[in-house]
mmCIF file of C-alpha atoms and ligand atoms in Angstrom:
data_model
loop_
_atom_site.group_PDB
_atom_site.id
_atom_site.type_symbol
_atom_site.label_atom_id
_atom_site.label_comp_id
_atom_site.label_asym_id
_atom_site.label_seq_id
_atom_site.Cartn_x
_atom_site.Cartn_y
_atom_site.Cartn_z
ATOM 1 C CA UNK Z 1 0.000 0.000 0.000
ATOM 2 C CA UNK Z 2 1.766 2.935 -1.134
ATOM 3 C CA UNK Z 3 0.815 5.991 0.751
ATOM 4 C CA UNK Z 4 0.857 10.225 -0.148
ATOM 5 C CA UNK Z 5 0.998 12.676 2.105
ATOM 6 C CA UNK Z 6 -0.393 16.006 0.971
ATOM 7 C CA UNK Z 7 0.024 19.513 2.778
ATOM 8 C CA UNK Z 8 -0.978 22.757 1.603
ATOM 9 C CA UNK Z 9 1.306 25.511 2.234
ATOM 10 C CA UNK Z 10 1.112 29.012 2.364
ATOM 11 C CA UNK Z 11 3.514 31.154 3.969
ATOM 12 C CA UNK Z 12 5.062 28.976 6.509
ATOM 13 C CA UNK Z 13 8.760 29.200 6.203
ATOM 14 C CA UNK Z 14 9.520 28.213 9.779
ATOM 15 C CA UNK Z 15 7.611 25.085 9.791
ATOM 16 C CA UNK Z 16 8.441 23.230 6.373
ATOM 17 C CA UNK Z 17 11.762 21.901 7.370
ATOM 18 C CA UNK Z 18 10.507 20.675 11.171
ATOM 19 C CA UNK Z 19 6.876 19.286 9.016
ATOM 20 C CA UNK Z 20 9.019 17.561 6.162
ATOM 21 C CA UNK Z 21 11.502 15.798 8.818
ATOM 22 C CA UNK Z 22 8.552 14.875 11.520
ATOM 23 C CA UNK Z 23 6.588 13.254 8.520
ATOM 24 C CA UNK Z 24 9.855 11.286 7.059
ATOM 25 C CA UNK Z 25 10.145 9.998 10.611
ATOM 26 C CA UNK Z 26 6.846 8.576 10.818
ATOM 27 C CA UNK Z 27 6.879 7.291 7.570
ATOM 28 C CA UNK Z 28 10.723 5.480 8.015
ATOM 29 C CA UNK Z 29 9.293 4.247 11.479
ATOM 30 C CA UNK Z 30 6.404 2.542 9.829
ATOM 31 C CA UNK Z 31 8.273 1.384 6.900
ATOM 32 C CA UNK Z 32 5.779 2.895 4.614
ATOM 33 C CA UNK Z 33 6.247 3.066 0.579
ATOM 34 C CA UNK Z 34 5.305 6.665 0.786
ATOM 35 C CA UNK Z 35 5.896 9.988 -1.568
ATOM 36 C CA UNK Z 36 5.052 13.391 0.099
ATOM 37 C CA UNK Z 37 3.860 16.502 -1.873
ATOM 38 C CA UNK Z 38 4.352 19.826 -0.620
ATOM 39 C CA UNK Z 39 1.525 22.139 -2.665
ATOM 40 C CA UNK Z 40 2.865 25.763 -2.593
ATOM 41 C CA UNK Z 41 -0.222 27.933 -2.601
ATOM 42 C CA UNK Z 42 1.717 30.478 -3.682
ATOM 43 C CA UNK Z 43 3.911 31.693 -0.729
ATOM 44 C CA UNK Z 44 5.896 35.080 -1.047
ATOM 45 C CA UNK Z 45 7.649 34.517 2.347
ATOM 46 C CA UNK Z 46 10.852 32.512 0.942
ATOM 47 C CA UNK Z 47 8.753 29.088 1.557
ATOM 48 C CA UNK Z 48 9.461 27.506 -1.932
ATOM 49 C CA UNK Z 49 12.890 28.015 -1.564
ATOM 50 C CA UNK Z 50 13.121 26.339 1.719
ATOM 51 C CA UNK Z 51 11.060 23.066 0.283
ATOM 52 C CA UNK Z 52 13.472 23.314 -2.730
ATOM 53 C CA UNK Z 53 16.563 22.867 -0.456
ATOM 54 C CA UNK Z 54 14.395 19.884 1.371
ATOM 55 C CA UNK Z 55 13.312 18.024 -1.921
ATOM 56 C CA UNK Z 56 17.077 18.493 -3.255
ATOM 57 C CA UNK Z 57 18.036 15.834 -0.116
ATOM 58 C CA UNK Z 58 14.744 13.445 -0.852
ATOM 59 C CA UNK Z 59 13.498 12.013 -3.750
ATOM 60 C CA UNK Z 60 10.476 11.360 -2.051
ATOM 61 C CA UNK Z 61 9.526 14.776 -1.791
ATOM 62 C CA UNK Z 62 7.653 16.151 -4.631
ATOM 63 C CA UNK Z 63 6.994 20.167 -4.892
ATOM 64 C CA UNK Z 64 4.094 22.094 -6.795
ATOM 65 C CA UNK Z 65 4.318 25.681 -6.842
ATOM 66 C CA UNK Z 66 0.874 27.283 -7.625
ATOM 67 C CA UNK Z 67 1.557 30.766 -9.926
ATOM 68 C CA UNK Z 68 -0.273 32.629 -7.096
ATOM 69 C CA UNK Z 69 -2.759 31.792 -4.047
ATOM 70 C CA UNK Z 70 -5.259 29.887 -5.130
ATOM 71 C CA UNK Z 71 -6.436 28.670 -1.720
ATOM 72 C CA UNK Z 72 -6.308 26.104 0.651
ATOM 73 C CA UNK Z 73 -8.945 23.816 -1.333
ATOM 74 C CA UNK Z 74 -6.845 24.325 -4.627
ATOM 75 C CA UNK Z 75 -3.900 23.421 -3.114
ATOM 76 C CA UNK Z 76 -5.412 20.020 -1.243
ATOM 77 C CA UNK Z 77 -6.960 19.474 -5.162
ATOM 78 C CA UNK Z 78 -3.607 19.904 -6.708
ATOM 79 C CA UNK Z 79 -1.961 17.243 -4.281
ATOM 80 C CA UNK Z 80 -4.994 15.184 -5.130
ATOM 81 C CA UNK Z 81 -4.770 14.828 -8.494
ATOM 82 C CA UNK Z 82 -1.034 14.265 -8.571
ATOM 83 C CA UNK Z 83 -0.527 11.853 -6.169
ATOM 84 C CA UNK Z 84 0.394 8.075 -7.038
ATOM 85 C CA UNK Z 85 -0.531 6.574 -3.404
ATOM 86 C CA UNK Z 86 -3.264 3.996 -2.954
ATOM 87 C CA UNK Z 87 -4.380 6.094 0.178
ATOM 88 C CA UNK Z 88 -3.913 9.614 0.349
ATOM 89 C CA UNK Z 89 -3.139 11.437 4.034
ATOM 90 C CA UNK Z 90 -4.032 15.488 4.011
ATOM 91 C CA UNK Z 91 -2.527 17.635 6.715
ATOM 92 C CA UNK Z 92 -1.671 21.017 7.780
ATOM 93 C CA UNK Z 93 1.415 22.769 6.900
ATOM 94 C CA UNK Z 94 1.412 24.859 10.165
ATOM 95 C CA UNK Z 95 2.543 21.772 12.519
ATOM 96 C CA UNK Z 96 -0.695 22.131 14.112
ATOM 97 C CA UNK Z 97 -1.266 18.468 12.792
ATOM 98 C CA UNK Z 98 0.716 15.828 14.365
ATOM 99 C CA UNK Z 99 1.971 13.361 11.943
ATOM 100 C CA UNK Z 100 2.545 10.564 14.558
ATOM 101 C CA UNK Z 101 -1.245 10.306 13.970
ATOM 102 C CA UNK Z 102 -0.836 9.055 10.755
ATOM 103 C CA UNK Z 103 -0.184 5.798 11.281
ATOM 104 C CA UNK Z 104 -3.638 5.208 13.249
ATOM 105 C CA UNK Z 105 -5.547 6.764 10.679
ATOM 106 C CA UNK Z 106 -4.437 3.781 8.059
ATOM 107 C CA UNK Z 107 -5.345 1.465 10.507
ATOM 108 C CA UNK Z 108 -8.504 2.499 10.186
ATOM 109 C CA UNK Z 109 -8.487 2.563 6.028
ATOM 110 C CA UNK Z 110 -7.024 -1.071 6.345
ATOM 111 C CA UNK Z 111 -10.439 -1.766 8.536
ATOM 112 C CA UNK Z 112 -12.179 -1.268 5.427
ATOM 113 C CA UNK Z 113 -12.666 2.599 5.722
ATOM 114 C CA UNK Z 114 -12.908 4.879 2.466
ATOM 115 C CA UNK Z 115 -11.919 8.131 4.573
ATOM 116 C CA UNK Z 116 -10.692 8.281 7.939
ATOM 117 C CA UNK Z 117 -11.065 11.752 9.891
ATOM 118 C CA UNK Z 118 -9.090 13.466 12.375
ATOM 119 C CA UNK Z 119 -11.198 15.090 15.122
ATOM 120 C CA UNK Z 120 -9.132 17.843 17.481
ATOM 121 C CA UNK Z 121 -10.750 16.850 20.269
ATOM 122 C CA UNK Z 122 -8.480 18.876 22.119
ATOM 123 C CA UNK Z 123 -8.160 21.526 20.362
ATOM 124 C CA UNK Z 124 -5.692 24.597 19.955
ATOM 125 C CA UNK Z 125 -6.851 27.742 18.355
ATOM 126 C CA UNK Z 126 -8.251 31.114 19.946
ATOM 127 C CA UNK Z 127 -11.149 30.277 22.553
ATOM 128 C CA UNK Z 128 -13.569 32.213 20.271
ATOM 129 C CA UNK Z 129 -12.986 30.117 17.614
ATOM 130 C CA UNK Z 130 -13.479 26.434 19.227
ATOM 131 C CA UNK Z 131 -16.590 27.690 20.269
ATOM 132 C CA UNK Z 132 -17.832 28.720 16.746
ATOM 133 C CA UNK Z 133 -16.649 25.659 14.858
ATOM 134 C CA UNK Z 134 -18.314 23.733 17.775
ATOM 135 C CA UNK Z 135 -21.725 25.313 16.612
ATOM 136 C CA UNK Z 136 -20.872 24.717 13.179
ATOM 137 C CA UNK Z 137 -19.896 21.384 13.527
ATOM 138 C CA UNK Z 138 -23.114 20.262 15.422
ATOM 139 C CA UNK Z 139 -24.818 22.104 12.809
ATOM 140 C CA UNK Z 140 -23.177 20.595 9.877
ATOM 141 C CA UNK Z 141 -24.127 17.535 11.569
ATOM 142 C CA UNK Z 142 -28.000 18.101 11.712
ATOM 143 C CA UNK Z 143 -28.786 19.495 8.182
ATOM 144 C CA UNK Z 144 -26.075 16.703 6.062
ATOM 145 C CA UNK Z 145 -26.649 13.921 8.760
ATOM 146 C CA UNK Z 146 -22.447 13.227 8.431
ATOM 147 C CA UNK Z 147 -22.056 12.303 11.834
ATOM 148 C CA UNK Z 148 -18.879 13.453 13.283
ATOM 149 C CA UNK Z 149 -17.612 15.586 15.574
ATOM 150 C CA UNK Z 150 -14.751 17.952 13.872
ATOM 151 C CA UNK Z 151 -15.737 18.609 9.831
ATOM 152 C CA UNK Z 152 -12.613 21.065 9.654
ATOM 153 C CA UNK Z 153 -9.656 18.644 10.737
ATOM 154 C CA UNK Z 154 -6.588 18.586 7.516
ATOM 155 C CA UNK Z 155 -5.342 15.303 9.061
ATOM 156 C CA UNK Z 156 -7.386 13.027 6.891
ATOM 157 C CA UNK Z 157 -6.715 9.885 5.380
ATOM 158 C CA UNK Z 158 -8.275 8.163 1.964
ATOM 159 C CA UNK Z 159 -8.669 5.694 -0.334
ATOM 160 C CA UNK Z 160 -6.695 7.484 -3.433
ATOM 161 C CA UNK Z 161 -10.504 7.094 -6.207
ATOM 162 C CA UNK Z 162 -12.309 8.969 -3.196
ATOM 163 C CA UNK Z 163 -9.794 11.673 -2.842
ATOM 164 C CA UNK Z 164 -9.656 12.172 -6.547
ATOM 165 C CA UNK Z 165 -13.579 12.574 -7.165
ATOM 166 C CA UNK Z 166 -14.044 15.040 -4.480
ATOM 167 C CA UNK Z 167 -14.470 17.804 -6.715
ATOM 168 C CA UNK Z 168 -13.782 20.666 -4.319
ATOM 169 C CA UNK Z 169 -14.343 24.440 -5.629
ATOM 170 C CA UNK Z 170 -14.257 27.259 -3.205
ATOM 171 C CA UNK Z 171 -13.465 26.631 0.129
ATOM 172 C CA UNK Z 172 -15.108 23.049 0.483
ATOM 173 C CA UNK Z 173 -12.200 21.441 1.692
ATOM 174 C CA UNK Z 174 -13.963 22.220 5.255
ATOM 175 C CA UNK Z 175 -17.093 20.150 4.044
ATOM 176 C CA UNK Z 176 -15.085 16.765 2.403
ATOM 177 C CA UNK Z 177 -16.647 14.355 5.038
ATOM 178 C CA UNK Z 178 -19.767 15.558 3.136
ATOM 179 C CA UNK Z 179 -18.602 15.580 -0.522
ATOM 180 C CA UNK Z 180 -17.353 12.001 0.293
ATOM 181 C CA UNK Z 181 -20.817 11.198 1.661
ATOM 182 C CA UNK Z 182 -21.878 12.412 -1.746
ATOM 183 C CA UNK Z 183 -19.660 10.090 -3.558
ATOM 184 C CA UNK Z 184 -21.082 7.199 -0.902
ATOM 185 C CA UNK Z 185 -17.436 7.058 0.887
ATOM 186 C CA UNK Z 186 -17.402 5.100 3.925
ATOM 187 C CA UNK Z 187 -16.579 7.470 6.939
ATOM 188 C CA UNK Z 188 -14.981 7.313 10.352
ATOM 189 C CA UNK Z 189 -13.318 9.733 12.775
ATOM 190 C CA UNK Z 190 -10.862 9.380 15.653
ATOM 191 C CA UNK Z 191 -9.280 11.809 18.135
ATOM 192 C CA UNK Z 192 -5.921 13.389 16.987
ATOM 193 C CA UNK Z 193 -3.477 14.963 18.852
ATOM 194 C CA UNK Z 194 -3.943 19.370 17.872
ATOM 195 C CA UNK Z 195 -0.857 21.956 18.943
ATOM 196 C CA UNK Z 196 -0.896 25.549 19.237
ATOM 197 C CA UNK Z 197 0.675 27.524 16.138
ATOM 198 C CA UNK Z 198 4.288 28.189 16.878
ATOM 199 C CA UNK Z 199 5.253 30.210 13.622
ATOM 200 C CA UNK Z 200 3.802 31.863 11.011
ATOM 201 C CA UNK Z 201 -0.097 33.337 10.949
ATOM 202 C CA UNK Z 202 -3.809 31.278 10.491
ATOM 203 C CA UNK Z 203 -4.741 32.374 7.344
ATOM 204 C CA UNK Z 204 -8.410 32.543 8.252
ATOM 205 C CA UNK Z 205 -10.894 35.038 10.521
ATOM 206 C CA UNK Z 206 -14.217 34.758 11.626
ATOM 207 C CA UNK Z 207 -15.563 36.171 8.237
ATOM 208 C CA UNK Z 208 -15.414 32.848 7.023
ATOM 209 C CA UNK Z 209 -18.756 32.105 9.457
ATOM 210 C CA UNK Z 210 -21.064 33.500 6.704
ATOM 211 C CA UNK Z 211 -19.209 31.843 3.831
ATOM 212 C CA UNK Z 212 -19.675 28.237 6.020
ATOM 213 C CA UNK Z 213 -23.322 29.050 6.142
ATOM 214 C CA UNK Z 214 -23.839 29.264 2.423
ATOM 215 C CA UNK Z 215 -21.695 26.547 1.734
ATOM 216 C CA UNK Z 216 -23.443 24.564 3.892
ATOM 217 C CA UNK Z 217 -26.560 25.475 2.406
ATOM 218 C CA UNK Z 218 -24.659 24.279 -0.844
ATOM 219 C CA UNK Z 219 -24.344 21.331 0.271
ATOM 220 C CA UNK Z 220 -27.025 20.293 1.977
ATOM 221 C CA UNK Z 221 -28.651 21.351 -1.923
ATOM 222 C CA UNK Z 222 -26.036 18.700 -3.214
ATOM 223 C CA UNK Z 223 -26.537 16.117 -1.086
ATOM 224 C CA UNK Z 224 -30.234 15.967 -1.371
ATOM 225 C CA UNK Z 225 -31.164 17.341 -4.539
ATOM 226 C CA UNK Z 226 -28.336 17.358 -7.590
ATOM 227 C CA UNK Z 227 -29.981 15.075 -9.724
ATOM 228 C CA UNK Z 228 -33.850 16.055 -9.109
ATOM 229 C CA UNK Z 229 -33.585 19.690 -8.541
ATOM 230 C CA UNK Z 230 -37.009 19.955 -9.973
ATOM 231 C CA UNK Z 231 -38.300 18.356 -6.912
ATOM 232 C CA UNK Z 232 -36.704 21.142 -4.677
ATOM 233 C CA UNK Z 233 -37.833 24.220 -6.600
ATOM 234 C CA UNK Z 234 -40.951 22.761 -7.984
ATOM 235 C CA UNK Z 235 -42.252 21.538 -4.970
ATOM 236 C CA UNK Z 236 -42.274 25.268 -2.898
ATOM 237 C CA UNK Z 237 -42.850 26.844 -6.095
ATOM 238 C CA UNK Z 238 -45.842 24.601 -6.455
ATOM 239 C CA UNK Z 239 -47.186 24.809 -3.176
ATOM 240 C CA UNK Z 240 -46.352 29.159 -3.317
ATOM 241 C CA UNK Z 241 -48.360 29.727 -6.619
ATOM 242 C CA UNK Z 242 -51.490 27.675 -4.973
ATOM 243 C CA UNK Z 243 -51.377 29.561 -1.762
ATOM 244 C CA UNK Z 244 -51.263 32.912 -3.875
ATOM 245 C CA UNK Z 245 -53.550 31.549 -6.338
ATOM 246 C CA UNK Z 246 -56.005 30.333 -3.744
ATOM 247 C CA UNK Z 247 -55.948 33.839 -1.942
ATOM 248 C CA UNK Z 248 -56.183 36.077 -5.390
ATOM 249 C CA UNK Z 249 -59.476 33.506 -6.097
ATOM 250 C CA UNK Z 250 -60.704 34.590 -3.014
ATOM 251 C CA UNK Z 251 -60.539 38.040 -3.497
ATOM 252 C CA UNK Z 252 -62.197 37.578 -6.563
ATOM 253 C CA UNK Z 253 -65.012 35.741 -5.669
ATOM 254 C CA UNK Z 254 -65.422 39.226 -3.488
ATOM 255 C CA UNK Z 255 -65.237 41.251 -6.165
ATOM 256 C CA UNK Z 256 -67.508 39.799 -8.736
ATOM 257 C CA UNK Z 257 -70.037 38.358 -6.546
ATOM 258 C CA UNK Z 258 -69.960 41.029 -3.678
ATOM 259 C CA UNK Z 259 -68.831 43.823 -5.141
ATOM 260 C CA UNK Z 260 -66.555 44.686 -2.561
ATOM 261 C CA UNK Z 261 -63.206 47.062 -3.137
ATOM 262 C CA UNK Z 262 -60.277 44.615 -3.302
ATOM 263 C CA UNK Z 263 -57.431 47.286 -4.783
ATOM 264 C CA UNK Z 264 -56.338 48.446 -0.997
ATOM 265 C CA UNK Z 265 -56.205 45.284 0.419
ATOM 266 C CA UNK Z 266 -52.387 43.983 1.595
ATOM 267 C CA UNK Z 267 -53.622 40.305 0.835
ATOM 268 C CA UNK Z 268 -54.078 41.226 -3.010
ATOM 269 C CA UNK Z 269 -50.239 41.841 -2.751
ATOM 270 C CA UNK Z 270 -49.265 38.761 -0.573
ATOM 271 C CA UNK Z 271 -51.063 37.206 -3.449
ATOM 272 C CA UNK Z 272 -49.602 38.382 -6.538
ATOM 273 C CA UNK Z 273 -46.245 38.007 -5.055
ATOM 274 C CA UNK Z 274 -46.818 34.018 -3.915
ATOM 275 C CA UNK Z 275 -48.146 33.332 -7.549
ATOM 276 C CA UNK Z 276 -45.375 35.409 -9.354
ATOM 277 C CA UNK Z 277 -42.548 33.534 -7.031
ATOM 278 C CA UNK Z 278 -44.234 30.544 -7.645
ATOM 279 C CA UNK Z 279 -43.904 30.572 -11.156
ATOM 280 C CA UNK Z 280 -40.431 31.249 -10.816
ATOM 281 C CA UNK Z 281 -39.032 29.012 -8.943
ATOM 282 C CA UNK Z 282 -40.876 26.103 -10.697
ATOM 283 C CA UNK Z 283 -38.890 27.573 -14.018
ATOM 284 C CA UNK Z 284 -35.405 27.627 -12.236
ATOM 285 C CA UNK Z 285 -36.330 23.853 -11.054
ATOM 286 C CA UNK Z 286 -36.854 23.194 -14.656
ATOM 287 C CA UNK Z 287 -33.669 24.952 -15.829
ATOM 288 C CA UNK Z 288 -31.681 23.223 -13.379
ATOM 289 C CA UNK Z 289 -32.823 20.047 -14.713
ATOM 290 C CA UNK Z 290 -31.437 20.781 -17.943
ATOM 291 C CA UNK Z 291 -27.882 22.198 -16.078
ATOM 292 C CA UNK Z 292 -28.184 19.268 -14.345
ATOM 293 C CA UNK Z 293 -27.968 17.066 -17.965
ATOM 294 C CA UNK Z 294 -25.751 19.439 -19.035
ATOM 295 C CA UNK Z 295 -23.337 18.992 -15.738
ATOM 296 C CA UNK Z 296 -23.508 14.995 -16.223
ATOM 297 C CA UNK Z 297 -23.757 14.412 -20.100
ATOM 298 C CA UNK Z 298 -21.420 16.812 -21.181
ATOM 299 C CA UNK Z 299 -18.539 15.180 -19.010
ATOM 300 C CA UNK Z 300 -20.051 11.616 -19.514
ATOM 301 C CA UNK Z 301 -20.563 11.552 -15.412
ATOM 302 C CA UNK Z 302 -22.429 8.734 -13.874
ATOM 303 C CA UNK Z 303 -25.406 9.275 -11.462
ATOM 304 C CA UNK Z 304 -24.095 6.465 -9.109
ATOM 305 C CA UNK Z 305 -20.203 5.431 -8.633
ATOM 306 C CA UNK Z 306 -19.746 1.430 -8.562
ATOM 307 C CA UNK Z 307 -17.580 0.010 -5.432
ATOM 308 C CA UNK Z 308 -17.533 -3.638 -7.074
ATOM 309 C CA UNK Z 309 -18.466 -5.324 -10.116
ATOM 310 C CA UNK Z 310 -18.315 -9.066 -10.610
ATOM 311 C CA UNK Z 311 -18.028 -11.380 -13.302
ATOM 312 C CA UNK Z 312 -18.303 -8.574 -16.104
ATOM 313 C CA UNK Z 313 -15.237 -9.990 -17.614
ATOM 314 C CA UNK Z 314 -12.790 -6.894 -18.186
ATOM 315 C CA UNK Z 315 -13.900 -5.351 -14.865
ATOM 316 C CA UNK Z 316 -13.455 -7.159 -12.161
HETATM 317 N N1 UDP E 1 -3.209 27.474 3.366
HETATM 318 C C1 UDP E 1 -3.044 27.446 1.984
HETATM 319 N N2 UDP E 1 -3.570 28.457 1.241
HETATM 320 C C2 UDP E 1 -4.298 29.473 1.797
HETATM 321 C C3 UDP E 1 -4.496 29.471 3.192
HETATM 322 C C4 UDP E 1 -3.948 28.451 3.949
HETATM 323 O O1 UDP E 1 -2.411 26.538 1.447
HETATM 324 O O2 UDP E 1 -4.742 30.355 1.057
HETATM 325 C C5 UDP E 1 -2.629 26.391 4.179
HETATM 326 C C6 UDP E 1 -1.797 26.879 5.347
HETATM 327 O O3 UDP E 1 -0.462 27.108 4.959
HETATM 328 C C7 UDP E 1 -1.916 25.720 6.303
HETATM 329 C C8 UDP E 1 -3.322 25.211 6.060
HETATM 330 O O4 UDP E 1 -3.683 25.675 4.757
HETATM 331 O O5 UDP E 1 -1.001 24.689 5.979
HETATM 332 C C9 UDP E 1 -4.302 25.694 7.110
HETATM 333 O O6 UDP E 1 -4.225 27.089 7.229
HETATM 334 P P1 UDP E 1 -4.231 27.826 8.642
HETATM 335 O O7 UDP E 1 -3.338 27.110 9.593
HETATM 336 O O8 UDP E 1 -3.962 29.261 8.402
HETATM 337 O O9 UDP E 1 -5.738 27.634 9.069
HETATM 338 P P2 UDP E 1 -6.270 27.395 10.548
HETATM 339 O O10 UDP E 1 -5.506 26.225 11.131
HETATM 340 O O11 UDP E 1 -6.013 28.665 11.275
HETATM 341 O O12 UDP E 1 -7.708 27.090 10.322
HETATM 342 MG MG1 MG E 2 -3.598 26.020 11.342
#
């Protein structure tokens, strides 16, 4: 089982050379046919020339330099796509990742596991922000029905065809226990040793709390709904344009047969506007159909991904 280790890096001079030699060790401890890739996400701090020196003394360690920052998701894609292992293992550049862990999250993958999670159960960041990723990870929980504790844990380990069909854009790296639900990954999590940040800066604020929201709205959209979005929009947009319909009747049955004045009454409104958004969102449901052949025809993508096939002869 060979095995890649993939860390993006973005300006983290001081930590390369202590990361690089702490993963070697593990990896020479465990005897493990391994290749690690350093992703440079663009670094203007003198990083790339630091992994240069390092990769001129191993052959095992493989460098990508992005042109500029592309982002931490990019730079876990990049690592992704190039890497030869039969399991992947992601992790932090910052040494806030332990790689002694490592070798306890391919125990798990040899259990039978498609993607093994780290979860910080002691973790090391800024009080304010353990206590918002606790909220988000209990409510990443409820809406996608993933059931772990810690969604936003690098130290990750997977089966190499999961890791390649995440198809991350944006910042989803934080939701790939839920992309690999998608892809109908087996998942399991264990407790991983977390550190404090000794050099270098987090990257990331609390802004990112309203970009986590819509992605997780994303996803939840995703998970349920990629292949039928009809029945998402078409259902509220049916049940919207009867409600509004229903009311606008109502008022009309008023009018005609009472004579009564209906042109200053707020419900007339309430009712135009359920109708009109009605309508609406039953024609995005139907355009997103057609995006939806578009997304999976034009790129000859399946609908379901096959774990085993048997006695089909060339595929075994
Ligand atoms: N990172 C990256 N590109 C970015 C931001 C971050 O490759 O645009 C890397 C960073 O170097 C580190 C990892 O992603 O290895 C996690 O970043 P950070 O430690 O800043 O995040 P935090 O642990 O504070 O959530
Ligand atoms: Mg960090």
């Amino acid at each position: 089982m060979k095995i890649s280790v993939v860390v993006p890096i973005y300006n983290e001079k001081d930590n390369v050379a202590i990361l690089h030699k702490k993963i070697k060790d593990v990896m020479v401890k465990n005897s493990y046919d391994y290749e690690i890739i350093f992703v440079d996400d663009g670094s203007s701090d003198g990083t790339f020339e630091v992994m240069q020196q390092l990769a001129k003394g191993d052959k095992n360690l493989k460098i990508i330099r992005f042109r500029r920052n592309f982002g931490q998701t990019a730079a876990m894609a990049a690592g992704f796509d190039y890497a030869k292992g039969d399991v992947i293992v992601s992790l932090d550049g910052d040494l806030q990742n332990d790689p002694e862990d490592i070798p306890a999250l391919l125990q798990k993958i040899e259990e039978g596991y498609d993607v093994v999670s780290g979860w910080r159960k002691n973790r090391q960041d800024e009080k304010k922000r353990v206590a918002f990723s606790k909220v988000a990870n209990w409510l990443i929980g409820r809406i996608t029905k993933v059931d772990l504790h810690d969604y936003g844990c690098s130290l990750k380990a997977y089966r190499s065809d999961v890791a390649k069909n995440l198809h991350m854009y944006g910042e989803l790296h934080r939701f790939i226990p839920v992309l690999a639900n998608i892809y109908g990954a087996s998942i399991t999590e264990i407790p991983v040793r977390h550190h404090p940040r000794q050099f270098g800066q987090s990257k990331y604020n609390l802004s990112r709390t309203f970009r986590v929201i819509v992605d997780l709205i994303l996803m939840y959209f995703m998970q349920k709904f990629v292949t039928r979005p009809i029945h998402f929009f078409g259902i509220i947009g049916f049940f919207l344009f009867a409600l509004g319909f229903g009311i606008d009747s109502y008022l009309a049955v008023e009018k005609i047969f009472f004579g009564m004045n209906i042109g200053n009454r707020p419900l007339l409104l309430m009712g135009v506007l359920l109708i009109l958004t009605g309508i609406n969102l039953g024609g995005i449901g139907i355009i997103s159909e057609f995006l939806t052949r578009i997304y999976y025809e034009s790129q000859n993508k399946k609908i379901y991904n096959i774990k085993t096939m048997i006695n089909f002869d060339d595929k075994t």
